[in-house]
Amino acid sequence: DDLQDRIINSWAAKVLAVRRVADANTAVGVDGIRWTTDLEKAKAACSLTIRNYKLASVFVEENGLKK
């Protein structure tokens, strides 16, 4: 648990997440914002916080099979 908490809260993990999202797709995201400059990407990494979301399983029916 301690290692997982350190990884989630680390600056490097946040920067890597922003880098992967910004480099993977040049289209705007759900929020309508496109990060193009290094400053915008750094601000986005700083804005990442942990939210306590409750996860639920969602079954998707595809070709008559639930996955």
mmCIF file with all atom_site columns, C-alpha atoms in Angstrom:
data_model
loop_
_atom_site.group_PDB
_atom_site.id
_atom_site.type_symbol
_atom_site.label_atom_id
_atom_site.label_alt_id
_atom_site.label_comp_id
_atom_site.label_asym_id
_atom_site.label_entity_id
_atom_site.label_seq_id
_atom_site.pdbx_PDB_ins_code
_atom_site.Cartn_x
_atom_site.Cartn_y
_atom_site.Cartn_z
_atom_site.occupancy
_atom_site.B_iso_or_equiv
_atom_site.pdbx_formal_charge
_atom_site.auth_seq_id
_atom_site.auth_comp_id
_atom_site.auth_asym_id
_atom_site.auth_atom_id
_atom_site.pdbx_PDB_model_num
ATOM 1  C CA . ASP A 1 1  ? 0.000   0.000   0.000   1.00 0.00 ? 1  ASP A CA 1
ATOM 2  C CA . ASP A 1 2  ? 2.812   2.394   0.814   1.00 0.00 ? 2  ASP A CA 1
ATOM 3  C CA . LEU A 1 3  ? 4.489   1.875   -2.565  1.00 0.00 ? 3  LEU A CA 1
ATOM 4  C CA . GLN A 1 4  ? 1.208   2.371   -4.404  1.00 0.00 ? 4  GLN A CA 1
ATOM 5  C CA . ASP A 1 5  ? 0.557   5.610   -2.498  1.00 0.00 ? 5  ASP A CA 1
ATOM 6  C CA . ARG A 1 6  ? 4.030   6.884   -3.326  1.00 0.00 ? 6  ARG A CA 1
ATOM 7  C CA . ILE A 1 7  ? 3.586   6.107   -7.018  1.00 0.00 ? 7  ILE A CA 1
ATOM 8  C CA . ILE A 1 8  ? 0.167   7.757   -7.208  1.00 0.00 ? 8  ILE A CA 1
ATOM 9  C CA . ASN A 1 9  ? 1.362   10.884  -5.409  1.00 0.00 ? 9  ASN A CA 1
ATOM 10 C CA . SER A 1 10 ? 4.689   11.212  -7.197  1.00 0.00 ? 10 SER A CA 1
ATOM 11 C CA . TRP A 1 11 ? 5.451   14.176  -9.424  1.00 0.00 ? 11 TRP A CA 1
ATOM 12 C CA . ALA A 1 12 ? 7.066   11.890  -12.012 1.00 0.00 ? 12 ALA A CA 1
ATOM 13 C CA . ALA A 1 13 ? 3.904   9.804   -12.353 1.00 0.00 ? 13 ALA A CA 1
ATOM 14 C CA . LYS A 1 14 ? 1.768   12.900  -12.851 1.00 0.00 ? 14 LYS A CA 1
ATOM 15 C CA . VAL A 1 15 ? 4.138   14.311  -15.477 1.00 0.00 ? 15 VAL A CA 1
ATOM 16 C CA . LEU A 1 16 ? 4.263   10.973  -17.270 1.00 0.00 ? 16 LEU A CA 1
ATOM 17 C CA . ALA A 1 17 ? 0.460   10.775  -17.321 1.00 0.00 ? 17 ALA A CA 1
ATOM 18 C CA . VAL A 1 18 ? 0.166   14.253  -18.837 1.00 0.00 ? 18 VAL A CA 1
ATOM 19 C CA . ARG A 1 19 ? 2.900   13.481  -21.344 1.00 0.00 ? 19 ARG A CA 1
ATOM 20 C CA . ARG A 1 20 ? 1.186   10.294  -22.504 1.00 0.00 ? 20 ARG A CA 1
ATOM 21 C CA . VAL A 1 21 ? -2.171  12.008  -22.905 1.00 0.00 ? 21 VAL A CA 1
ATOM 22 C CA . ALA A 1 22 ? -0.753  15.069  -24.648 1.00 0.00 ? 22 ALA A CA 1
ATOM 23 C CA . ASP A 1 23 ? 1.496   13.092  -27.007 1.00 0.00 ? 23 ASP A CA 1
ATOM 24 C CA . ALA A 1 24 ? -0.959  10.290  -27.777 1.00 0.00 ? 24 ALA A CA 1
ATOM 25 C CA . ASN A 1 25 ? -3.584  12.468  -29.410 1.00 0.00 ? 25 ASN A CA 1
ATOM 26 C CA . THR A 1 26 ? -3.454  15.987  -30.790 1.00 0.00 ? 26 THR A CA 1
ATOM 27 C CA . ALA A 1 27 ? -7.231  16.410  -30.599 1.00 0.00 ? 27 ALA A CA 1
ATOM 28 C CA . VAL A 1 28 ? -8.836  18.268  -27.738 1.00 0.00 ? 28 VAL A CA 1
ATOM 29 C CA . GLY A 1 29 ? -9.945  16.232  -24.754 1.00 0.00 ? 29 GLY A CA 1
ATOM 30 C CA . VAL A 1 30 ? -13.300 15.894  -23.069 1.00 0.00 ? 30 VAL A CA 1
ATOM 31 C CA . ASP A 1 31 ? -12.749 19.191  -21.280 1.00 0.00 ? 31 ASP A CA 1
ATOM 32 C CA . GLY A 1 32 ? -12.106 20.978  -24.605 1.00 0.00 ? 32 GLY A CA 1
ATOM 33 C CA . ILE A 1 33 ? -8.541  21.926  -23.700 1.00 0.00 ? 33 ILE A CA 1
ATOM 34 C CA . ARG A 1 34 ? -5.460  21.065  -25.745 1.00 0.00 ? 34 ARG A CA 1
ATOM 35 C CA . TRP A 1 35 ? -2.097  21.311  -24.000 1.00 0.00 ? 35 TRP A CA 1
ATOM 36 C CA . THR A 1 36 ? 0.489   22.496  -26.479 1.00 0.00 ? 36 THR A CA 1
ATOM 37 C CA . THR A 1 37 ? 3.180   24.311  -24.503 1.00 0.00 ? 37 THR A CA 1
ATOM 38 C CA . ASP A 1 38 ? 5.387   22.940  -21.772 1.00 0.00 ? 38 ASP A CA 1
ATOM 39 C CA . LEU A 1 39 ? 3.927   25.458  -19.319 1.00 0.00 ? 39 LEU A CA 1
ATOM 40 C CA . GLU A 1 40 ? 0.373   24.241  -19.991 1.00 0.00 ? 40 GLU A CA 1
ATOM 41 C CA . LYS A 1 41 ? 1.483   20.636  -19.502 1.00 0.00 ? 41 LYS A CA 1
ATOM 42 C CA . ALA A 1 42 ? 3.229   21.509  -16.227 1.00 0.00 ? 42 ALA A CA 1
ATOM 43 C CA . LYS A 1 43 ? 0.099   23.266  -14.943 1.00 0.00 ? 43 LYS A CA 1
ATOM 44 C CA . ALA A 1 44 ? -1.971  20.231  -15.915 1.00 0.00 ? 44 ALA A CA 1
ATOM 45 C CA . ALA A 1 45 ? 0.393   17.937  -13.991 1.00 0.00 ? 45 ALA A CA 1
ATOM 46 C CA . CYS A 1 46 ? 0.136   20.192  -10.938 1.00 0.00 ? 46 CYS A CA 1
ATOM 47 C CA . SER A 1 47 ? -3.642  20.137  -11.101 1.00 0.00 ? 47 SER A CA 1
ATOM 48 C CA . LEU A 1 48 ? -3.874  16.337  -10.876 1.00 0.00 ? 48 LEU A CA 1
ATOM 49 C CA . THR A 1 49 ? -5.317  15.267  -7.557  1.00 0.00 ? 49 THR A CA 1
ATOM 50 C CA . ILE A 1 50 ? -6.621  12.020  -6.145  1.00 0.00 ? 50 ILE A CA 1
ATOM 51 C CA . ARG A 1 51 ? -10.368 11.673  -6.139  1.00 0.00 ? 51 ARG A CA 1
ATOM 52 C CA . ASN A 1 52 ? -12.158 8.909   -4.343  1.00 0.00 ? 52 ASN A CA 1
ATOM 53 C CA . TYR A 1 53 ? -14.257 7.469   -7.116  1.00 0.00 ? 53 TYR A CA 1
ATOM 54 C CA . LYS A 1 54 ? -16.264 4.340   -6.569  1.00 0.00 ? 54 LYS A CA 1
ATOM 55 C CA . LEU A 1 55 ? -15.616 1.877   -9.347  1.00 0.00 ? 55 LEU A CA 1
ATOM 56 C CA . ALA A 1 56 ? -18.396 -0.263  -10.705 1.00 0.00 ? 56 ALA A CA 1
ATOM 57 C CA . SER A 1 57 ? -18.353 -3.100  -13.188 1.00 0.00 ? 57 SER A CA 1
ATOM 58 C CA . VAL A 1 58 ? -20.149 -2.318  -16.407 1.00 0.00 ? 58 VAL A CA 1
ATOM 59 C CA . PHE A 1 59 ? -21.004 -5.122  -18.773 1.00 0.00 ? 59 PHE A CA 1
ATOM 60 C CA . VAL A 1 60 ? -21.078 -4.302  -22.460 1.00 0.00 ? 60 VAL A CA 1
ATOM 61 C CA . GLU A 1 61 ? -23.037 -6.518  -24.787 1.00 0.00 ? 61 GLU A CA 1
ATOM 62 C CA . GLU A 1 62 ? -21.223 -7.204  -28.028 1.00 0.00 ? 62 GLU A CA 1
ATOM 63 C CA . ASN A 1 63 ? -22.351 -9.781  -30.585 1.00 0.00 ? 63 ASN A CA 1
ATOM 64 C CA . GLY A 1 64 ? -24.799 -11.206 -28.074 1.00 0.00 ? 64 GLY A CA 1
ATOM 65 C CA . LEU A 1 65 ? -22.112 -11.772 -25.425 1.00 0.00 ? 65 LEU A CA 1
ATOM 66 C CA . LYS A 1 66 ? -21.675 -9.752  -22.256 1.00 0.00 ? 66 LYS A CA 1
ATOM 67 C CA . LYS A 1 67 ? -18.099 -8.696  -21.639 1.00 0.00 ? 67 LYS A CA 1
#
